Tab-separated table of C-alpha atoms in Angstrom:
chain	number	residue	atom	x	y	z
A	1	UNK	CA	100.037	55.182	87.682
A	2	UNK	CA	99.125	51.837	86.051
A	3	UNK	CA	99.935	48.521	87.695
A	4	UNK	CA	102.587	47.854	85.288
A	5	UNK	CA	104.261	51.128	85.728
A	6	UNK	CA	104.077	50.509	89.479
A	7	UNK	CA	105.777	46.961	88.990
A	8	UNK	CA	108.369	48.616	86.848
A	9	UNK	CA	109.296	51.170	89.663
A	10	UNK	CA	109.442	48.634	92.344
A	11	UNK	CA	111.943	46.751	90.224
A	12	UNK	CA	113.870	50.019	89.494
A	13	UNK	CA	113.869	50.801	93.114
A	14	UNK	CA	115.398	47.449	93.996
A	15	UNK	CA	117.893	47.492	91.345
A	16	UNK	CA	119.280	50.855	92.397
A	17	UNK	CA	120.581	49.078	95.690
A	18	UNK	CA	122.982	46.935	93.694
A	19	UNK	CA	125.325	45.340	93.544
A	20	UNK	CA	125.322	45.713	89.687
A	21	UNK	CA	125.866	41.872	88.848
A	22	UNK	CA	123.254	39.624	87.045
A	23	UNK	CA	122.906	37.265	90.001
A	24	UNK	CA	122.397	39.972	92.420
A	25	UNK	CA	119.731	41.914	90.368
A	26	UNK	CA	117.951	38.618	89.672
A	27	UNK	CA	117.644	38.025	93.357
A	28	UNK	CA	116.529	41.554	93.865
A	29	UNK	CA	113.862	41.027	91.409
A	30	UNK	CA	112.828	37.784	92.822
A	31	UNK	CA	112.466	39.418	96.289
A	32	UNK	CA	110.219	42.163	95.044
A	33	UNK	CA	107.781	39.817	92.889
A	34	UNK	CA	108.089	36.683	95.417
A	35	UNK	CA	109.870	34.625	93.062
A	36	UNK	CA	111.803	34.715	89.928
A	37	UNK	CA	109.726	34.851	86.675
A	38	UNK	CA	110.847	33.437	83.464
A	39	UNK	CA	111.599	36.806	81.856
A	40	UNK	CA	113.816	37.972	84.826
A	41	UNK	CA	116.956	36.955	83.237
A	42	UNK	CA	116.299	38.611	79.967
A	43	UNK	CA	115.201	41.743	81.525
A	44	UNK	CA	118.351	41.952	83.688
A	45	UNK	CA	120.698	41.414	80.901
A	46	UNK	CA	118.796	44.439	78.872
A	47	UNK	CA	119.099	46.601	82.013
A	48	UNK	CA	122.918	45.918	82.286
A	49	UNK	CA	123.464	46.559	78.599
A	50	UNK	CA	121.605	49.944	78.751
A	51	UNK	CA	122.811	51.060	82.212
A	52	UNK	CA	126.708	50.629	83.047
A	53	UNK	CA	125.976	51.325	86.893
A	54	UNK	CA	123.241	51.458	89.349
A	55	UNK	CA	121.157	54.540	89.183
A	56	UNK	CA	121.989	57.327	91.322
A	57	UNK	CA	119.087	59.787	92.605
A	58	UNK	CA	115.311	59.771	91.876
A	59	UNK	CA	115.622	60.884	88.072
A	60	UNK	CA	117.915	58.110	87.111
A	61	UNK	CA	115.529	55.748	88.958
A	62	UNK	CA	112.766	57.036	86.931
A	63	UNK	CA	114.790	56.505	83.778
A	64	UNK	CA	115.349	53.003	84.776
A	65	UNK	CA	111.547	52.298	85.512
A	66	UNK	CA	110.636	53.811	82.143
A	67	UNK	CA	113.159	51.619	80.363
A	68	UNK	CA	111.838	48.415	82.433
A	69	UNK	CA	108.406	49.283	81.480
A	70	UNK	CA	109.265	49.524	77.648
A	71	UNK	CA	111.095	46.040	77.496
A	72	UNK	CA	109.152	43.395	75.422
A	73	UNK	CA	109.736	40.653	77.783
A	74	UNK	CA	108.411	42.815	80.694
A	75	UNK	CA	105.248	43.887	78.606
A	76	UNK	CA	104.654	40.303	77.528
A	77	UNK	CA	104.365	39.260	81.131
A	78	UNK	CA	101.383	41.479	81.494
A	79	UNK	CA	99.622	40.561	77.973
A	80	UNK	CA	99.941	36.991	78.264
A	81	UNK	CA	98.514	36.636	81.866
A	82	UNK	CA	100.060	33.179	82.383
A	83	UNK	CA	101.191	34.603	85.916
A	84	UNK	CA	100.621	38.249	86.212
A	85	UNK	CA	103.373	39.968	88.419
A	86	UNK	CA	102.546	41.055	91.809
A	87	UNK	CA	104.741	43.429	94.204
A	88	UNK	CA	105.214	41.085	97.240
A	89	UNK	CA	107.873	43.450	98.751
A	90	UNK	CA	108.875	47.001	98.052
A	91	UNK	CA	112.626	47.379	98.625
A	92	UNK	CA	113.983	50.982	98.519
A	93	UNK	CA	117.425	52.500	99.058
A	94	UNK	CA	117.792	54.349	102.266
A	95	UNK	CA	117.124	57.894	101.972
A	96	UNK	CA	119.818	60.368	101.148
A	97	UNK	CA	120.384	64.198	100.841
A	98	UNK	CA	120.494	65.184	97.067
A	99	UNK	CA	123.104	67.635	95.613
A	100	UNK	CA	122.845	71.095	96.926
A	101	UNK	CA	124.443	74.307	96.159
A	102	UNK	CA	124.132	75.486	99.680
A	103	UNK	CA	125.549	74.508	102.968
A	104	UNK	CA	122.076	73.377	104.552
A	105	UNK	CA	122.191	70.900	107.434
A	106	UNK	CA	121.343	67.178	106.211
A	107	UNK	CA	117.936	65.648	107.166
A	108	UNK	CA	117.282	62.588	105.098
A	109	UNK	CA	114.613	61.074	107.270
A	110	UNK	CA	111.968	62.273	109.726
A	111	UNK	CA	113.646	61.370	112.673
A	112	UNK	CA	116.827	63.392	111.727
A	113	UNK	CA	114.664	66.469	110.876
A	114	UNK	CA	112.750	65.955	114.170
A	115	UNK	CA	116.238	66.212	115.920
A	116	UNK	CA	117.136	69.189	113.781
A	117	UNK	CA	114.046	70.999	114.706
A	118	UNK	CA	113.891	69.917	118.352
A	119	UNK	CA	110.272	68.463	117.989
A	120	UNK	CA	108.889	65.000	117.903
A	121	UNK	CA	108.124	63.398	114.393
A	122	UNK	CA	104.492	63.001	115.325
A	123	UNK	CA	104.441	66.705	115.866
A	124	UNK	CA	106.093	67.736	112.886
A	125	UNK	CA	103.566	65.749	110.828
A	126	UNK	CA	100.718	67.256	112.648
A	127	UNK	CA	101.991	70.890	112.141
A	128	UNK	CA	102.600	69.975	108.476
A	129	UNK	CA	99.280	68.542	108.072
A	130	UNK	CA	100.681	66.133	105.131
A	131	UNK	CA	97.400	64.179	105.136
A	132	UNK	CA	95.334	67.528	105.082
A	133	UNK	CA	93.372	66.493	108.256
A	134	UNK	CA	92.628	70.110	109.095
A	135	UNK	CA	91.263	70.772	105.785
A	136	UNK	CA	88.674	68.115	106.257
A	137	UNK	CA	88.103	68.959	109.830
A	138	UNK	CA	88.161	72.588	110.236
A	139	UNK	CA	87.826	73.857	113.950
A	140	UNK	CA	89.322	77.060	115.396
A	141	UNK	CA	90.656	75.182	118.341
A	142	UNK	CA	92.619	72.866	115.961
A	143	UNK	CA	93.895	75.516	113.491
A	144	UNK	CA	97.637	76.498	113.728
A	145	UNK	CA	96.996	80.104	112.838
A	146	UNK	CA	95.200	83.317	113.852
A	147	UNK	CA	93.755	84.906	110.776
A	148	UNK	CA	92.672	88.494	110.360
A	149	UNK	CA	91.893	90.899	107.211
A	150	UNK	CA	93.641	94.062	107.257
A	151	UNK	CA	92.413	96.991	105.033
A	152	UNK	CA	94.726	98.261	102.318
A	153	UNK	CA	95.364	101.845	101.534
A	154	UNK	CA	94.801	101.241	97.962
A	155	UNK	CA	91.437	99.219	98.646
A	156	UNK	CA	90.628	95.399	99.337
A	157	UNK	CA	92.030	93.584	102.175
A	158	UNK	CA	95.231	91.743	103.199
A	159	UNK	CA	95.080	88.340	104.740
A	160	UNK	CA	97.426	88.086	108.020
A	161	UNK	CA	97.842	84.600	109.223
A	162	UNK	CA	99.993	84.851	112.672
A	163	UNK	CA	100.997	81.008	113.529
A	164	UNK	CA	100.466	79.947	117.050
A	165	UNK	CA	103.311	79.840	119.499
A	166	UNK	CA	104.069	76.049	119.145
A	167	UNK	CA	104.380	75.935	115.371
A	168	UNK	CA	106.009	79.344	115.327
A	169	UNK	CA	108.781	78.085	117.446
A	170	UNK	CA	109.237	75.154	114.982
A	171	UNK	CA	109.309	77.749	112.032
A	172	UNK	CA	111.867	80.086	113.871
A	173	UNK	CA	114.228	77.038	113.748
A	174	UNK	CA	113.521	76.107	110.035
A	175	UNK	CA	114.451	79.747	109.246
A	176	UNK	CA	117.753	79.921	111.519
A	177	UNK	CA	118.962	76.311	110.781
A	178	UNK	CA	117.975	75.823	107.172
A	179	UNK	CA	116.843	78.849	105.197
A	180	UNK	CA	119.517	81.202	106.782
A	181	UNK	CA	122.128	79.165	105.078
A	182	UNK	CA	120.463	79.863	101.565
A	183	UNK	CA	121.482	83.254	100.108
A	184	UNK	CA	118.879	85.593	98.357
A	185	UNK	CA	119.535	87.135	95.147
A	186	UNK	CA	121.882	90.233	95.001
A	187	UNK	CA	118.999	92.419	94.107
A	188	UNK	CA	116.681	91.231	96.656
A	189	UNK	CA	116.893	94.047	99.373
A	190	UNK	CA	113.993	92.972	101.616
A	191	UNK	CA	114.070	90.472	104.533
A	192	UNK	CA	118.028	90.139	104.019
A	193	UNK	CA	120.659	90.962	106.996
A	194	UNK	CA	122.524	93.914	105.970
A	195	UNK	CA	119.874	95.391	103.308
A	196	UNK	CA	116.785	97.447	103.940
A	197	UNK	CA	114.330	99.839	102.127
A	198	UNK	CA	117.365	102.296	102.365
A	199	UNK	CA	119.706	100.133	100.258
A	200	UNK	CA	116.735	99.544	97.706
A	201	UNK	CA	116.224	103.022	97.189
A	202	UNK	CA	120.016	103.773	97.067
A	203	UNK	CA	120.191	101.934	93.649
A	204	UNK	CA	117.827	104.304	91.961
A	205	UNK	CA	118.984	107.655	93.294
A	206	UNK	CA	119.612	110.490	91.071
A	207	UNK	CA	118.214	108.903	87.752
A	208	UNK	CA	116.467	110.352	85.010
A	209	UNK	CA	113.360	108.116	85.478
A	210	UNK	CA	112.290	105.374	88.093
A	211	UNK	CA	109.705	102.712	87.441
A	212	UNK	CA	107.945	101.158	90.107
A	213	UNK	CA	105.756	98.134	90.028
A	214	UNK	CA	103.876	96.178	92.814
A	215	UNK	CA	103.270	92.433	93.082
A	216	UNK	CA	99.512	91.545	94.086
A	217	UNK	CA	99.205	89.535	97.141
A	218	UNK	CA	102.873	88.649	97.174
A	219	UNK	CA	102.889	85.857	99.907
A	220	UNK	CA	99.551	84.328	99.300
A	221	UNK	CA	100.271	84.122	95.564
A	222	UNK	CA	103.139	81.640	96.352
A	223	UNK	CA	101.613	77.932	96.548
A	224	UNK	CA	102.805	75.083	98.266
A	225	UNK	CA	104.323	73.350	95.151
A	226	UNK	CA	107.129	76.293	94.749
A	227	UNK	CA	107.921	76.045	98.440
A	228	UNK	CA	108.151	72.081	98.012
A	229	UNK	CA	110.415	72.558	95.005
A	230	UNK	CA	112.605	75.159	96.898
A	231	UNK	CA	113.286	72.638	99.565
A	232	UNK	CA	113.767	70.004	96.927
A	233	UNK	CA	116.562	72.241	95.329
A	234	UNK	CA	118.124	72.711	98.714
A	235	UNK	CA	118.802	68.776	98.609
A	236	UNK	CA	116.099	67.363	100.740
A	237	UNK	CA	114.300	64.054	99.829
A	238	UNK	CA	110.709	64.113	98.542
A	239	UNK	CA	109.187	63.155	101.971
A	240	UNK	CA	111.403	65.671	103.995
A	241	UNK	CA	110.551	68.424	101.590
A	242	UNK	CA	106.719	67.582	101.688
A	243	UNK	CA	107.081	68.044	105.662
A	244	UNK	CA	109.162	71.262	105.632
A	245	UNK	CA	106.901	72.952	102.854
A	246	UNK	CA	103.931	71.849	105.063
A	247	UNK	CA	105.317	73.360	107.913
A	248	UNK	CA	105.897	76.655	106.210
A	249	UNK	CA	102.606	76.841	104.365
A	250	UNK	CA	98.818	76.774	105.214
A	251	UNK	CA	95.410	77.039	103.704
A	252	UNK	CA	92.450	78.990	104.798
A	253	UNK	CA	89.132	76.866	105.493
A	254	UNK	CA	86.318	78.163	103.364
A	255	UNK	CA	84.396	79.280	106.583
A	256	UNK	CA	87.117	81.623	107.303
A	257	UNK	CA	87.122	83.293	104.031
A	258	UNK	CA	83.554	84.048	104.504
A	259	UNK	CA	84.685	86.692	106.924
A	260	UNK	CA	86.523	88.475	104.489
A	261	UNK	CA	84.658	91.908	103.583
A	262	UNK	CA	83.517	91.762	99.938
A	263	UNK	CA	84.465	94.589	97.691
A	264	UNK	CA	82.040	97.307	97.302
A	265	UNK	CA	82.791	97.837	93.396
A	266	UNK	CA	82.665	95.450	90.680
A	267	UNK	CA	86.013	96.642	89.540
A	268	UNK	CA	87.594	95.012	92.510
A	269	UNK	CA	85.744	91.682	92.152
A	270	UNK	CA	88.609	90.331	89.997
A	271	UNK	CA	91.368	90.711	92.624
A	272	UNK	CA	88.782	89.284	95.376
A	273	UNK	CA	88.448	86.096	93.367
A	274	UNK	CA	92.130	85.612	92.934
A	275	UNK	CA	92.688	86.367	96.772
A	276	UNK	CA	90.107	83.834	97.426
A	277	UNK	CA	91.607	81.148	94.925
A	278	UNK	CA	95.096	81.647	96.525
A	279	UNK	CA	93.854	81.670	100.142
A	280	UNK	CA	91.911	78.516	99.881
A	281	UNK	CA	94.968	76.698	98.651
A	282	UNK	CA	98.160	75.991	100.473
A	283	UNK	CA	100.110	79.177	100.465
A	284	UNK	CA	102.929	81.148	102.170
A	285	UNK	CA	101.152	82.731	105.096
A	286	UNK	CA	101.898	86.542	105.983
A	287	UNK	CA	102.900	86.642	109.357
A	288	UNK	CA	104.913	83.388	109.477
A	289	UNK	CA	108.748	83.919	110.317
A	290	UNK	CA	109.623	81.753	107.290
A	291	UNK	CA	107.524	83.270	104.742
A	292	UNK	CA	109.904	86.352	103.756
A	293	UNK	CA	112.945	84.057	103.360
A	294	UNK	CA	111.041	81.750	101.411
A	295	UNK	CA	109.297	84.285	99.368
A	296	UNK	CA	112.900	85.516	98.499
A	297	UNK	CA	113.789	81.969	97.446
A	298	UNK	CA	110.537	81.368	95.351
A	299	UNK	CA	111.085	84.744	93.683
A	300	UNK	CA	114.629	83.795	92.707
A	301	UNK	CA	113.723	83.031	89.091
A	302	UNK	CA	112.036	86.347	88.900
A	303	UNK	CA	114.881	88.199	90.072
A	304	UNK	CA	117.315	86.669	87.802
A	305	UNK	CA	115.219	87.321	84.912
A	306	UNK	CA	114.178	90.764	85.622
A	307	UNK	CA	118.033	91.567	86.511
A	308	UNK	CA	118.970	90.323	83.156
A	309	UNK	CA	116.298	92.200	81.392
A	310	UNK	CA	117.307	95.478	83.187
A	311	UNK	CA	121.171	94.992	82.549
A	312	UNK	CA	120.291	94.435	78.970
A	313	UNK	CA	118.488	97.713	78.699
A	314	UNK	CA	121.284	99.456	80.858
A	315	UNK	CA	118.944	99.752	83.806
A	316	UNK	CA	119.101	99.110	87.407
A	317	UNK	CA	116.967	96.791	89.108
A	318	UNK	CA	116.075	95.941	92.767
A	319	UNK	CA	113.129	94.241	94.806
A	320	UNK	CA	111.979	94.918	98.146
A	321	UNK	CA	109.369	92.268	99.001
A	322	UNK	CA	106.562	93.099	96.414
A	323	UNK	CA	108.109	96.381	95.249
A	324	UNK	CA	110.004	96.120	92.116
A	325	UNK	CA	111.872	99.266	91.042
A	326	UNK	CA	114.030	100.024	87.681
A	327	UNK	CA	115.622	103.125	86.958
A	328	UNK	CA	117.855	104.411	84.040
A	329	UNK	CA	118.698	107.698	81.919
A	330	UNK	CA	116.828	109.578	79.394
A	331	UNK	CA	116.495	106.728	77.018
A	332	UNK	CA	114.562	104.955	79.674
A	333	UNK	CA	112.382	107.888	80.501
A	334	UNK	CA	110.975	107.849	76.961
A	335	UNK	CA	110.453	104.019	77.127
A	336	UNK	CA	109.619	103.294	80.613
A	337	UNK	CA	105.997	102.148	79.632
A	338	UNK	CA	107.180	99.689	77.229
A	339	UNK	CA	109.673	98.100	79.672
A	340	UNK	CA	106.718	98.000	82.292
A	341	UNK	CA	104.858	95.922	79.954
A	342	UNK	CA	107.965	93.602	79.448
A	343	UNK	CA	108.478	93.279	83.142
A	344	UNK	CA	104.890	92.407	84.007
A	345	UNK	CA	105.161	89.731	81.319
A	346	UNK	CA	107.987	88.255	83.115
A	347	UNK	CA	106.541	88.478	86.476
A	348	UNK	CA	103.228	86.710	85.136
A	349	UNK	CA	105.280	83.826	83.525
A	350	UNK	CA	107.073	83.498	86.863
A	351	UNK	CA	103.627	83.189	88.704
A	352	UNK	CA	103.054	86.842	90.026
A	353	UNK	CA	100.688	89.221	89.046
A	354	UNK	CA	101.458	93.225	88.895
A	355	UNK	CA	99.033	95.411	90.097
A	356	UNK	CA	98.904	97.972	87.377
A	357	UNK	CA	96.874	100.514	89.467
A	358	UNK	CA	99.949	101.204	91.608
A	359	UNK	CA	102.446	101.300	88.673
A	360	UNK	CA	104.350	104.601	88.736
A	361	UNK	CA	106.733	106.122	86.168
A	362	UNK	CA	108.550	109.075	87.982
A	363	UNK	CA	110.836	111.405	85.894
A	364	UNK	CA	113.344	113.860	87.147
A	365	UNK	CA	110.962	116.730	87.100
A	366	UNK	CA	108.660	115.059	89.615
A	367	UNK	CA	109.174	113.659	93.018
A	368	UNK	CA	110.507	110.145	92.825
A	369	UNK	CA	109.683	107.795	95.548
A	370	UNK	CA	110.750	104.374	96.270
A	371	UNK	CA	109.703	102.676	99.501
A	372	UNK	CA	108.560	105.751	100.787
A	373	UNK	CA	112.051	107.683	100.286
A	374	UNK	CA	112.578	110.418	97.675
A	375	UNK	CA	115.564	109.560	95.434
A	376	UNK	CA	115.697	112.382	92.974
A	377	UNK	CA	119.397	113.141	94.382
A	378	UNK	CA	119.856	110.689	97.175
A	379	UNK	CA	117.712	108.776	99.576
A	380	UNK	CA	116.003	111.216	101.757
A	381	UNK	CA	112.910	111.365	104.016
A	382	UNK	CA	109.961	113.331	102.357
A	383	UNK	CA	109.659	116.830	103.457
A	384	UNK	CA	106.176	116.278	104.164
A	385	UNK	CA	106.737	113.274	106.369
A	386	UNK	CA	109.512	115.026	108.260
A	387	UNK	CA	107.560	117.841	109.043
A	388	UNK	CA	104.416	115.818	110.299
A	389	UNK	CA	106.697	114.051	112.612
A	390	UNK	CA	108.302	117.125	113.791
A	391	UNK	CA	104.717	118.649	114.448
A	392	UNK	CA	103.591	115.769	116.423
A	393	UNK	CA	106.847	115.926	118.611
A	394	UNK	CA	106.388	119.564	119.066
A	395	UNK	CA	102.970	119.123	120.218
A	396	UNK	CA	103.871	116.615	122.565
A	397	UNK	CA	106.383	118.964	124.063
A	398	UNK	CA	103.755	121.754	124.416
A	399	UNK	CA	100.408	120.034	125.228
A	400	UNK	CA	101.558	116.363	126.265
A	401	UNK	CA	101.939	113.196	124.747
A	402	UNK	CA	98.524	111.910	125.346
A	403	UNK	CA	96.928	114.743	123.015
A	404	UNK	CA	99.045	113.494	120.178
A	405	UNK	CA	98.331	109.599	120.524
A	406	UNK	CA	95.269	109.694	118.273
A	407	UNK	CA	95.687	106.185	117.158
A	408	UNK	CA	95.897	104.987	120.716
A	409	UNK	CA	99.306	103.259	120.503
A	410	UNK	CA	99.868	100.923	123.327
A	411	UNK	CA	103.428	102.167	123.695
A	412	UNK	CA	103.181	105.667	121.853
A	413	UNK	CA	106.845	106.389	123.147
A	414	UNK	CA	108.173	103.404	121.259
A	415	UNK	CA	106.296	104.058	118.226
A	416	UNK	CA	107.827	107.649	118.131
A	417	UNK	CA	111.339	106.177	118.690
A	418	UNK	CA	110.950	103.798	115.836
A	419	UNK	CA	109.840	106.540	113.346
A	420	UNK	CA	112.692	108.767	114.566
A	421	UNK	CA	115.340	105.763	114.433
A	422	UNK	CA	114.264	105.420	110.651
A	423	UNK	CA	114.782	109.176	110.009
A	424	UNK	CA	118.271	108.931	111.720
A	425	UNK	CA	118.958	105.854	109.518
A	426	UNK	CA	118.253	107.832	106.333
A	427	UNK	CA	119.187	111.591	107.261
A	428	UNK	CA	121.309	111.585	110.616
A	429	UNK	CA	121.019	115.348	110.931
A	430	UNK	CA	117.332	115.574	110.599
A	431	UNK	CA	117.027	112.605	112.976
A	432	UNK	CA	119.160	114.461	115.701
A	433	UNK	CA	116.988	117.346	115.750
A	434	UNK	CA	113.868	114.917	116.222
A	435	UNK	CA	115.642	112.836	118.731
A	436	UNK	CA	116.320	116.342	120.789
A	437	UNK	CA	112.790	117.027	120.673
A	438	UNK	CA	111.854	113.485	121.877
A	439	UNK	CA	114.315	113.675	124.828
A	440	UNK	CA	112.734	117.077	125.885
A	441	UNK	CA	109.218	115.647	126.113
A	442	UNK	CA	107.765	115.017	129.635
A	443	UNK	CA	106.620	111.586	129.770
A	444	UNK	CA	105.739	111.358	133.657
A	445	UNK	CA	102.289	112.773	132.915
A	446	UNK	CA	101.252	110.039	130.555
A	447	UNK	CA	100.926	106.360	130.413
A	448	UNK	CA	102.443	106.313	126.659
């Protein structure tokens, strides 16, 4: 921003306070510049002719600043250099919440935000790292996250970033006191109360064809800027949106990325480079409690466009985290590949990238799976998965639970309960049979 533009913004900020009277505006301008210059009366008259009332909101202040900067009398003050204007005092209106479509709690200042999140203002600034101190001074003791690399089944590694207890507690308050008030898109089935992988799969049951697309590095690919604008859309002023976005994002120090295993094949190098680029910039951490809700919010445009494209083609659409699913009749079965190209283009335009290696077009004659559930007729557990779990329970009953805990789960009994609960939610009759086997196991002879 040039100095002339800076002076124009200072005057626009002062004028926005009002009252919208010539004498009052001239006095405000004089306070900003340390005295009333010869051109101030002409400038005030031009401003009042162009704007009938004080600007309301940052955008209108920007428009007023642009108008002031374009006035001939204002420009001449910098050209003639008789007395170059200087900013002696910056007068700004008190921060206020902007318009918002959601019932989020107000927090126009850092103090109000600190009260809302039950933290000290300095503590919030430290966690948000607004000045990027941690980027310049990387130290494992000062970092707010524990980082690890989890191998993917399809190859490569996933970056997992678990927040440390203090920042995690603040993030949970952001989630429950702010983000819970913002609804997700109707077709976003993941991380939303009352929705699940089962409701995601139910949209696509009994269809002639099902198309599944996968978004690469879903959380890591969402940058700080999108999170910042999500909080701005909720009505929070820029300084508060910066702090909130900083609380909910992180960037990986270069030395930490060096621990990521390099790909063995050259074909995986492009994905490795994209992951590196995303991880070294501020992004949503996979592992923070706020990331799922923010990911849904940042993907709102994607859901709207894909839902509209699907509706125009007579298709069903839903998304569970990074899993996109579309389904339709016989016409879709013939043109699914073309629609997959369209959907991938929309995703790319919205800032996401489709992993084409995991794209699946499943027609009625084959087994159609959405989020691990078979949907040829209705959402159901795959027969193979059910048989494997039943075999594990049967062997636990015959040979003891310790003999089947091959992955060395710390709580093997809880692990089996969780898997059975999922079967019960999808297929209650099948789940009841597995529950009976679990109850018959003698757990006194094992520490699981």
